[in-house]
Structure formats: C-alpha cells, structure tokens
GROMACS .gro file of C-alpha atoms in nm:
model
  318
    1UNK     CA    1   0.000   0.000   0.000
    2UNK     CA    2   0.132   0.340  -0.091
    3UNK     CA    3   0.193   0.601   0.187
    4UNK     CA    4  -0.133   0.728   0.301
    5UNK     CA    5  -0.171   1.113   0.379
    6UNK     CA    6  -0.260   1.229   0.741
    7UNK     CA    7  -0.541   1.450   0.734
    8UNK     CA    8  -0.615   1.683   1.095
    9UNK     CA    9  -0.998   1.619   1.072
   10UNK     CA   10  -1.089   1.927   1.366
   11UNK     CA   11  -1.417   1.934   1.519
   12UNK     CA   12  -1.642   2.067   1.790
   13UNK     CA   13  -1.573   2.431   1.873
   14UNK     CA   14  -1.664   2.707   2.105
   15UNK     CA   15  -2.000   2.854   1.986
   16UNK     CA   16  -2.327   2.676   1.995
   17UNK     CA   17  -2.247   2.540   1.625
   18UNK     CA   18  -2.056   2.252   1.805
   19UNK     CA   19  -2.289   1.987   1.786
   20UNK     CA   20  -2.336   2.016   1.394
   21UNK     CA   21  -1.950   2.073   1.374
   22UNK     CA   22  -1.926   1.751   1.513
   23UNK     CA   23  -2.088   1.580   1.299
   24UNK     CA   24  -1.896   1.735   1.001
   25UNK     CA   25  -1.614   1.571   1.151
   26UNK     CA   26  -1.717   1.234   1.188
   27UNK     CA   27  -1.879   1.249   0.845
   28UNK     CA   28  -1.598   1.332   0.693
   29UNK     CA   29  -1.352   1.093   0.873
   30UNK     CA   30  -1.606   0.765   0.744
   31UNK     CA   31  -1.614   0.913   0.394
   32UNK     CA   32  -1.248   0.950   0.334
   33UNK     CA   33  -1.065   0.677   0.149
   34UNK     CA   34  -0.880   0.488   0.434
   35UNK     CA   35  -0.642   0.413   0.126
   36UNK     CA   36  -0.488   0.763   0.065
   37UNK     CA   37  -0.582   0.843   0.400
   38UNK     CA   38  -0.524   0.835   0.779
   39UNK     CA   39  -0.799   1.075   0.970
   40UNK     CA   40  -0.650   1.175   1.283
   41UNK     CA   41  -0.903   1.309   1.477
   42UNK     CA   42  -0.941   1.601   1.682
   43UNK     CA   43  -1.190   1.774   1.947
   44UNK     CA   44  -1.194   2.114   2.056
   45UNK     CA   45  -1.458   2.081   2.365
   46UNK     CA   46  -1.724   2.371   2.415
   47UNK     CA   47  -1.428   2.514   2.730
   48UNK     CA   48  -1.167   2.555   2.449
   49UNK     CA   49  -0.983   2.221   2.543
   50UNK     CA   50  -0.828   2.005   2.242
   51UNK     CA   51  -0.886   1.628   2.285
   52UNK     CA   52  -0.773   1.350   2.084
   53UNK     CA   53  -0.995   1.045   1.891
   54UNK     CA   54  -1.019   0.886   2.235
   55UNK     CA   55  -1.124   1.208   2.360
   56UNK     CA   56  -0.857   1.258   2.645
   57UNK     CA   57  -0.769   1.582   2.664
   58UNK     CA   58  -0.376   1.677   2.558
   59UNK     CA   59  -0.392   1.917   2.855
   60UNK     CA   60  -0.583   2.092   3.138
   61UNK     CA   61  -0.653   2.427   3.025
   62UNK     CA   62  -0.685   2.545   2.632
   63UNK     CA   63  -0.385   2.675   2.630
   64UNK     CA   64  -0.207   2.359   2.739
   65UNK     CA   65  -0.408   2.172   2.551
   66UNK     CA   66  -0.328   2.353   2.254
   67UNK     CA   67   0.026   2.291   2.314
   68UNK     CA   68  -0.051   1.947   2.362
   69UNK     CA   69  -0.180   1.918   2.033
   70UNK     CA   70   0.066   2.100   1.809
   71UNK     CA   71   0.306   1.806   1.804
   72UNK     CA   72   0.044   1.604   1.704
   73UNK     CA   73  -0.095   1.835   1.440
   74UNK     CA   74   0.251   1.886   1.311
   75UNK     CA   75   0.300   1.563   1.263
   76UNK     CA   76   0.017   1.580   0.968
   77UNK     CA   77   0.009   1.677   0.575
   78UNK     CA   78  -0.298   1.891   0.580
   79UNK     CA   79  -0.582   2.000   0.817
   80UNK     CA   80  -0.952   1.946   0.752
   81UNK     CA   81  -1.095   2.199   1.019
   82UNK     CA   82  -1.451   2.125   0.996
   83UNK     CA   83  -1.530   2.438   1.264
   84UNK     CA   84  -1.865   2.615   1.259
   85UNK     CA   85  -1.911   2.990   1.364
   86UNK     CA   86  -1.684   3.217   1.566
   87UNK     CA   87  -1.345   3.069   1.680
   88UNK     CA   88  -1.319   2.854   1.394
   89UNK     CA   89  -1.463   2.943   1.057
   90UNK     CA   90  -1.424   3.280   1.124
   91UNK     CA   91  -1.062   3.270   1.034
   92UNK     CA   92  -0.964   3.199   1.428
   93UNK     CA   93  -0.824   2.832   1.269
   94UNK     CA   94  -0.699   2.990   0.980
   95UNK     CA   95  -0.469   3.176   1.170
   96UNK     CA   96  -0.364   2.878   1.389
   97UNK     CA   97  -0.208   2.717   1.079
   98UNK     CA   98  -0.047   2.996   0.938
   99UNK     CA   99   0.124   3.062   1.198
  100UNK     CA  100   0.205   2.693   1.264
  101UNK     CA  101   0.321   2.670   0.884
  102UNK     CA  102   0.029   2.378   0.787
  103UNK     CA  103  -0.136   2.340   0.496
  104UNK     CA  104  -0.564   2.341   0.566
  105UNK     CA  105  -0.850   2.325   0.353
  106UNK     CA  106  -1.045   2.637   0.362
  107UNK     CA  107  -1.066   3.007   0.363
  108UNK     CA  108  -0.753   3.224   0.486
  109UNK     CA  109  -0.780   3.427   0.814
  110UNK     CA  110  -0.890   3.747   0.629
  111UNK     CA  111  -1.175   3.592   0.422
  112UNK     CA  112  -1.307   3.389   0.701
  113UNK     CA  113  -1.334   3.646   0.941
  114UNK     CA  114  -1.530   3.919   0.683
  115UNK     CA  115  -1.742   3.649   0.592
  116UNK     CA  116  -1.851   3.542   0.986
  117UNK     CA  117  -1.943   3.937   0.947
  118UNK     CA  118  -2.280   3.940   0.811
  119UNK     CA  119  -2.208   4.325   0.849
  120UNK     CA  120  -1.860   4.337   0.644
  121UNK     CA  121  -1.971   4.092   0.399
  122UNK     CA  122  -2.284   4.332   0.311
  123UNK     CA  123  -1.987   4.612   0.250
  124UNK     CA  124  -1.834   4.382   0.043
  125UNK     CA  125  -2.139   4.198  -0.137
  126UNK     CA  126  -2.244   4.644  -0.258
  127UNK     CA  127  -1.895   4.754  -0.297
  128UNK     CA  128  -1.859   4.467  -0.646
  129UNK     CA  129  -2.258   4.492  -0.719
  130UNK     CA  130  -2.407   4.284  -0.559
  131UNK     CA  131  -2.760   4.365  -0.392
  132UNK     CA  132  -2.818   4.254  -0.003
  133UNK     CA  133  -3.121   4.381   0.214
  134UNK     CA  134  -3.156   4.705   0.326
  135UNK     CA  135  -3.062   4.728   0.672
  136UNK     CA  136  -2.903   4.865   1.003
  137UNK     CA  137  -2.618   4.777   1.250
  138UNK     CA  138  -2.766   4.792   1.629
  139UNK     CA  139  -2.544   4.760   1.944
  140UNK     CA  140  -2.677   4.784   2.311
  141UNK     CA  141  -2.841   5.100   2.362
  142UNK     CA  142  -2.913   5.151   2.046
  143UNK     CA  143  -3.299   5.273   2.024
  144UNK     CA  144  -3.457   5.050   1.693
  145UNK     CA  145  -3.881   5.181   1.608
  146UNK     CA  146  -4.008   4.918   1.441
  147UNK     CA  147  -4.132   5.027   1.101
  148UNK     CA  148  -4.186   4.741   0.916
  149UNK     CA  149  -4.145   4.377   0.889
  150UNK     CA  150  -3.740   4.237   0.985
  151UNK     CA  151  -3.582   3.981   0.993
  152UNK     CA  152  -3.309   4.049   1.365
  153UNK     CA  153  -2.999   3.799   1.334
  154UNK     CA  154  -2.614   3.815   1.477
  155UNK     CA  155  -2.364   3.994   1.315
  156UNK     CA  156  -2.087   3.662   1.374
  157UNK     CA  157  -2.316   3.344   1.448
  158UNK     CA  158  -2.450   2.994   1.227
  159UNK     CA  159  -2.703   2.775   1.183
  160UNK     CA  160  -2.944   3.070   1.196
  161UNK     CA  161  -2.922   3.080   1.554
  162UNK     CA  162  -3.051   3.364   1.709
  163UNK     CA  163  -3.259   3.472   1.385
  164UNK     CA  164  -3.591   3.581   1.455
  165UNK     CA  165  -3.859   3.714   1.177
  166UNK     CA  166  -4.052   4.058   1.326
  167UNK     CA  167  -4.421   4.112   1.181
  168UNK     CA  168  -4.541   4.360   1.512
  169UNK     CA  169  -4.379   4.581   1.742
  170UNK     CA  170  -4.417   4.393   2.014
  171UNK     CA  171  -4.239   4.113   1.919
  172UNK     CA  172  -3.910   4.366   1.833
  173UNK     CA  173  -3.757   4.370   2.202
  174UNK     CA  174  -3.772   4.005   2.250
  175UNK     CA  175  -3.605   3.913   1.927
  176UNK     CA  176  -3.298   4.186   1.972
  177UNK     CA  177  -3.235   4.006   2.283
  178UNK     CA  178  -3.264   3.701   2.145
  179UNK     CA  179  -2.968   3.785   1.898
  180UNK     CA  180  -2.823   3.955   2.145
  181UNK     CA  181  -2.729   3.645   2.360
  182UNK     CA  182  -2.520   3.533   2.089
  183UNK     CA  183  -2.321   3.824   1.971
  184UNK     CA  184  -2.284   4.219   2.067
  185UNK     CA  185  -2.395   4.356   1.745
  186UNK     CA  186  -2.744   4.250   1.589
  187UNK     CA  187  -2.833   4.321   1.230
  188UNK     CA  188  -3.176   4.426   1.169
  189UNK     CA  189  -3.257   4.385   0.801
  190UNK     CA  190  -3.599   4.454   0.613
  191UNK     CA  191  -3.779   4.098   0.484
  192UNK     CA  192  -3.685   4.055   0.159
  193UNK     CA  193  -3.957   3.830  -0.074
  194UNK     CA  194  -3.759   3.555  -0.295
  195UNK     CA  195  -3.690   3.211  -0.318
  196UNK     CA  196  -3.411   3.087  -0.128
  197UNK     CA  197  -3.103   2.943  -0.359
  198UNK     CA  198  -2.745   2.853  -0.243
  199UNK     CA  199  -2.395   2.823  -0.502
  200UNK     CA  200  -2.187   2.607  -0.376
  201UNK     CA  201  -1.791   2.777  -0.504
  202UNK     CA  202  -1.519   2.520  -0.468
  203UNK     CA  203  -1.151   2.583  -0.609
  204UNK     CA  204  -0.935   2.293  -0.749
  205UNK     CA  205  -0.587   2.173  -0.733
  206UNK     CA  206  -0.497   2.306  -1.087
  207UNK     CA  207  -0.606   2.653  -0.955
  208UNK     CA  208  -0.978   2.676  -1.148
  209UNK     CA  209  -1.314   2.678  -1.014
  210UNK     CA  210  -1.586   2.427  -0.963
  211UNK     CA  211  -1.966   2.538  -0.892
  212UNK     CA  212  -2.233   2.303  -0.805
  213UNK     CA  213  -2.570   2.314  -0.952
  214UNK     CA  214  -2.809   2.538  -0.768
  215UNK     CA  215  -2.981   2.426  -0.458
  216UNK     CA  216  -3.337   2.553  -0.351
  217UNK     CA  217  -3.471   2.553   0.014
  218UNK     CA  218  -3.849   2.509   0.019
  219UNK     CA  219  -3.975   2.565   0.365
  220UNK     CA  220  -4.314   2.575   0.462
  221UNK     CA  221  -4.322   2.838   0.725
  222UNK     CA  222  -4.218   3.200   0.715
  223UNK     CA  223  -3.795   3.165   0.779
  224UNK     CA  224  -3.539   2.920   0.749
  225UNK     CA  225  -3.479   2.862   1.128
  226UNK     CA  226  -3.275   2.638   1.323
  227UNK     CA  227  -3.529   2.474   1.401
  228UNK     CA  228  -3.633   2.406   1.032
  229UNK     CA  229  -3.276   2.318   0.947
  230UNK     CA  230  -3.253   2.020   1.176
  231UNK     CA  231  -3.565   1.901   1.191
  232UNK     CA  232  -3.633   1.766   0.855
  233UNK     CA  233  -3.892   2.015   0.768
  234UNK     CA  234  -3.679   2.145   0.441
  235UNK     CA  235  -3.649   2.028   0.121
  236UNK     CA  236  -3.360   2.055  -0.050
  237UNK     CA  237  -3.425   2.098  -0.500
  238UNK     CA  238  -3.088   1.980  -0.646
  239UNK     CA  239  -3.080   2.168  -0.953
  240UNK     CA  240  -3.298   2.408  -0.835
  241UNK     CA  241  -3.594   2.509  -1.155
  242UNK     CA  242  -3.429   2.818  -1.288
  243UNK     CA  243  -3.377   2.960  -1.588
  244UNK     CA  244  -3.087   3.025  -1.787
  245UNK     CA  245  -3.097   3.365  -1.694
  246UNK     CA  246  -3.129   3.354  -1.340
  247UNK     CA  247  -2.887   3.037  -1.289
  248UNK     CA  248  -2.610   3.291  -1.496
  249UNK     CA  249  -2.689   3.549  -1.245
  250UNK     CA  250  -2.720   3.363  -0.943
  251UNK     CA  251  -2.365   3.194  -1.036
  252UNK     CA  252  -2.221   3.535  -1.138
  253UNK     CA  253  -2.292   3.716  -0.818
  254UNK     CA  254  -2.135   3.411  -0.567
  255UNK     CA  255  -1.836   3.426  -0.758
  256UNK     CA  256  -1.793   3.774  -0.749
  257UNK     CA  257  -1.901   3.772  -0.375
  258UNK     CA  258  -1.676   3.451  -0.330
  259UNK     CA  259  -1.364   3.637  -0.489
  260UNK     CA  260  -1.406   3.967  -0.308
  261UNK     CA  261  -1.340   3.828   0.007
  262UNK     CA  262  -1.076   3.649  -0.085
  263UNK     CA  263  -1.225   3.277  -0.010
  264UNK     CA  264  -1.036   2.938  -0.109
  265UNK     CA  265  -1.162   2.569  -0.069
  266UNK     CA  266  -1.519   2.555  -0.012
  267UNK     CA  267  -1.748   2.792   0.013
  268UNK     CA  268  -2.165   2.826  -0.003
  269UNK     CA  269  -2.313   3.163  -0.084
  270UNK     CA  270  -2.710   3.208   0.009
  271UNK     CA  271  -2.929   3.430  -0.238
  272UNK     CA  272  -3.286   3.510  -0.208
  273UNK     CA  273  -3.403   3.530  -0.578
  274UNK     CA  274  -3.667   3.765  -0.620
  275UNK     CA  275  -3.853   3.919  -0.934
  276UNK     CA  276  -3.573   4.195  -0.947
  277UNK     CA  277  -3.305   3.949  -0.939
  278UNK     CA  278  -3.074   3.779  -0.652
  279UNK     CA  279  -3.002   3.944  -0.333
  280UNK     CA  280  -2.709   3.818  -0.094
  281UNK     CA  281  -2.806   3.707   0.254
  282UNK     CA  282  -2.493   3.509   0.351
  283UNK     CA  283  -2.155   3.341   0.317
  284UNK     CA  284  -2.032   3.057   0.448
  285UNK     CA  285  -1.714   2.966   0.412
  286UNK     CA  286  -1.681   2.641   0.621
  287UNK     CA  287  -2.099   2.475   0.567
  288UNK     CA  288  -2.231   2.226   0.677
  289UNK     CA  289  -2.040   1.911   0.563
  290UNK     CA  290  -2.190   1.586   0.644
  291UNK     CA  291  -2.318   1.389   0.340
  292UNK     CA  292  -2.665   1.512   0.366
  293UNK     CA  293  -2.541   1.898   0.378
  294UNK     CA  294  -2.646   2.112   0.132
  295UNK     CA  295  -2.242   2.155  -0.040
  296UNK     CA  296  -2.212   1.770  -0.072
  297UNK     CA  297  -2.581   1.749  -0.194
  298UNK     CA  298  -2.527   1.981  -0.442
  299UNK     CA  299  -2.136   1.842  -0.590
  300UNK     CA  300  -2.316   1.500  -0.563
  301UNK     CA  301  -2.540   1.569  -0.804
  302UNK     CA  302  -2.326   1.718  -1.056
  303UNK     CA  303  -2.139   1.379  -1.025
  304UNK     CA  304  -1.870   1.424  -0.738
  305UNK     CA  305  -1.951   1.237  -0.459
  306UNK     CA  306  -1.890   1.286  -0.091
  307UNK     CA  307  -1.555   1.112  -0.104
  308UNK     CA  308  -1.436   1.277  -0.417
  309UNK     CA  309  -1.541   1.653  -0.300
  310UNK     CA  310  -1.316   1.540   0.039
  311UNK     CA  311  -1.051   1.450  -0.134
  312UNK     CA  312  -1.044   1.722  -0.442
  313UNK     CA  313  -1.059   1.997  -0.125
  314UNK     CA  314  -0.737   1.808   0.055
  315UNK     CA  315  -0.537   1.790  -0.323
  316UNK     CA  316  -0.598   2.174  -0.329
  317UNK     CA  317  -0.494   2.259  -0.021
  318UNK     CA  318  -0.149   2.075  -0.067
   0.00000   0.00000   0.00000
C-alpha cells in the first residue's frame, strides 16, 4: 500500500455550532478513502480544550491543551478543520495554521473572518454589485422603532441561531435580545420576498473553479430557522428550476461575492431570488459538511460524490 496522507480532521468548537461541527467531523472521517488516507481526529470541547480520537484531553486548560496538540498536528500533511461559527470558521483556525506553517483546507484568516461578518460581507457583497437587504447595525443602547417587517440575526453566528422574523412591534424587544445572547452587534434587516437558492464555489488543485448546480430551500413556514434546518422540515431541490438567466446570475454574483473576500476551498453563498433578481443574505465559508449537507448534496449531483469533494478539497490545499 502506498503512503497514506494524514489529514487533521478538527471538530467541535466554542459557539453553539458545536454539535453540527461535530458531525462534520465524523462524516468526513467515514467518507475519506482509508487508502490515501489516515484521519486523525481532533476535538476542541465547548471550554476551548483540544482532545484527541479517544477524547482525552492533551492538557488541562486550552492553552495547554493547545500545546498538547501541536506536536500532534505537526505531525500531519494537511488539516480538515470542519469548525462552525466564531473561533473557527471565522478565520480563528486559519490563523492557527499559518502561523504553525500547515497546509488546511479552507478560507484564509482574512476571508473567514469578513465572511462570519454578516455586516462586512454586506460592504463587500455592494462595494462589487451585488444587492443585499436594506438594513441597520444595532449595538446595546441603540434605540430600533419598528417600522416594518425584519428579519433580527447576529452579526458573527451559524445555523441561523438567534434569527428571529418581526411582523409587530411587540415582538421587536424580545427578538434583539434574542440575537443579542449570541453576539454584541445585531443586524436588523428589512424581509426581503424571494426564493431561497445557495452556489456552492469550490476551487481545485490546478487553480480553477468548480460550482455546483443550484440548490433551492423550500420551507413551509415564514424563515429558514434552526429549528427548520434540523428538523427535517426542508427540502432541499438539487438543480434548483431556474432559468438560464437567473442560474447565470445567481452563479455570477457568488463568484464575485466569493472572490471579493478572498475565499479558497469551499465555500456556499445564500441568495434570495426575487422578481428583481438575486439578493445576498450570507456566506459561508466552512458549511455544513456531512453527506446530507447542502455543499455535498449539491457536488453530488453534478457527479462528485462525498468522497471525491473530500478529497479534491485536501489535493488543493497541498
């Protein structure tokens, strides 16, 4: 058998997208081929502290931990951090491994942490023309008079946690503390009327781009919710029914999105379609990646499996 490559699968995290990280990991450690591939497993518990695949920690605090686990990370070709939300796919792993001199799938520090900015990546999205909903930045204190139907999220948080649609006044308060409790600055953004489509961006080892066919989200209440996203309540279309015009601009639009903040490996960008065209609501640049995630779902169907997509991202990143 030749030499097999040892992948750094990371998972877990600080933020309450560990659970799904999680299971990113694991996915992704069954899926690769055990033939090219040795998955050394890591943990990084909700406290900060790194554990191995038996899940002993390599030290008491996160910062011995940490130092626990460098040797061990060191000791691999390429790292597969499959980290959700702040301290991980906002460019907080990124960093880790530039400055540890390892190769890693995925977004560099800068383009990681714009993109966990829901605020910076609207700057971005406008500055390269590319529509997102009108909105406002609010911080504690902040007075907000409700004026209309919003849709209140986190600046820096997944999984649409925190995200709460507003029809009335009174429900205003409640949902800007909802957001709130998981970040310091809240976006408050007018509800914007569409369908909901996602582009899946990838870029390969001979420096090109791969983009997956479009994926709608039919829900059958009023927001895409956490709630909605793990409870089997979506359905996924893989290609989504567009035309050629609005697939072209759809596509068009990620990439420019996807190349303005500087994003490598995978990446899924979120439109809502509507009858003036697509309108950005988010980037992520570390999804969801167990097989049933949307990204896999999407390559899968234009004929690269799970495996394959693993193992295309891992090439690239050496």
């Amino acid at each position: 058998m030749a030499q097999r490559t040892r992948v750094a699968v990371i998972g877990g995290g600080q933020n309450v997208e560990h659970e799904v990280s999680l299971a990113s990991a694991a996915s992704a450690r069954t899926a690769l081929d055990p033939e090219r591939y040795e998955a050394v497993a890591f943990t990084i518990r909700r406290d900060g502290v790194w554990c191995d695949a038996a899940g002993l920690p390599f030290g008491t605090s996160p910062a011995s931990s940490l130092a626990g686990a460098l040797p061990v990370l060191a000791r691999c070709e390429v790292v597969l951090p499959l980290l959700h939300g702040p301290l991980g796919e906002d460019g907080a792993i990124a960093a880790l491994c530039e400055l540890a001199g390892l190769r890693y799938v995925g977004s560099p520090p800068r383009a990681g942490a714009l993109a966990m900015d829901k605020w910076a990546t609207k700057l971005v999205a406008e500055a390269v023309g590319v529509r997102t909903a009108p909105g406002r930045l609010v911080t504690a204190g902040d007075e907000v008079v409700f004026e209309r139907p919003v849709v209140v999220k986190p600046v820096a948080a997944g999984s649409s946690f925190g995200v709460r649609l507003v029809r009335q006044s009174a429900d205003l308060r409640p949902a800007l503390d909802a957001a709130f409790d998981h970040d310091d600055r809240v976006l408050v953004e007018h509800v914007v009327t569409g369908r909901e489509i996602d582009i899946a961006i990838l870029d390969t080892p001979t420096g090109g781009f791969l983009t997956g066919p479009p994926l709608e989200v039919v829900v059958t209440g009023d927001l895409f919710d956490t709630t909605t996203k793990y409870g089997g309540e979506a359905e996924f279309l893989v290609p989504a029914p567009l035309s050629a015009e609005e697939s072209t601009a759809l596509t068009t639009a990620a990439h420019r999105v996807y190349q303005a903040l500087g994003c490598r490996g995978v990446a899924r960008v979120d439109f809502f379609l509507t009858a003036s065209g697509p309108v950005l609501n988010e980037v992520n640049t570390m999804p969801g990646m167990t097989e049933a995630s949307q990204v896999p779902k999407m390559f899968a169907a234009a004929g690269l499996p799970y495996p394959d997509l693993l193992d295309l991202l891992l090439r690239a990143a050496r």
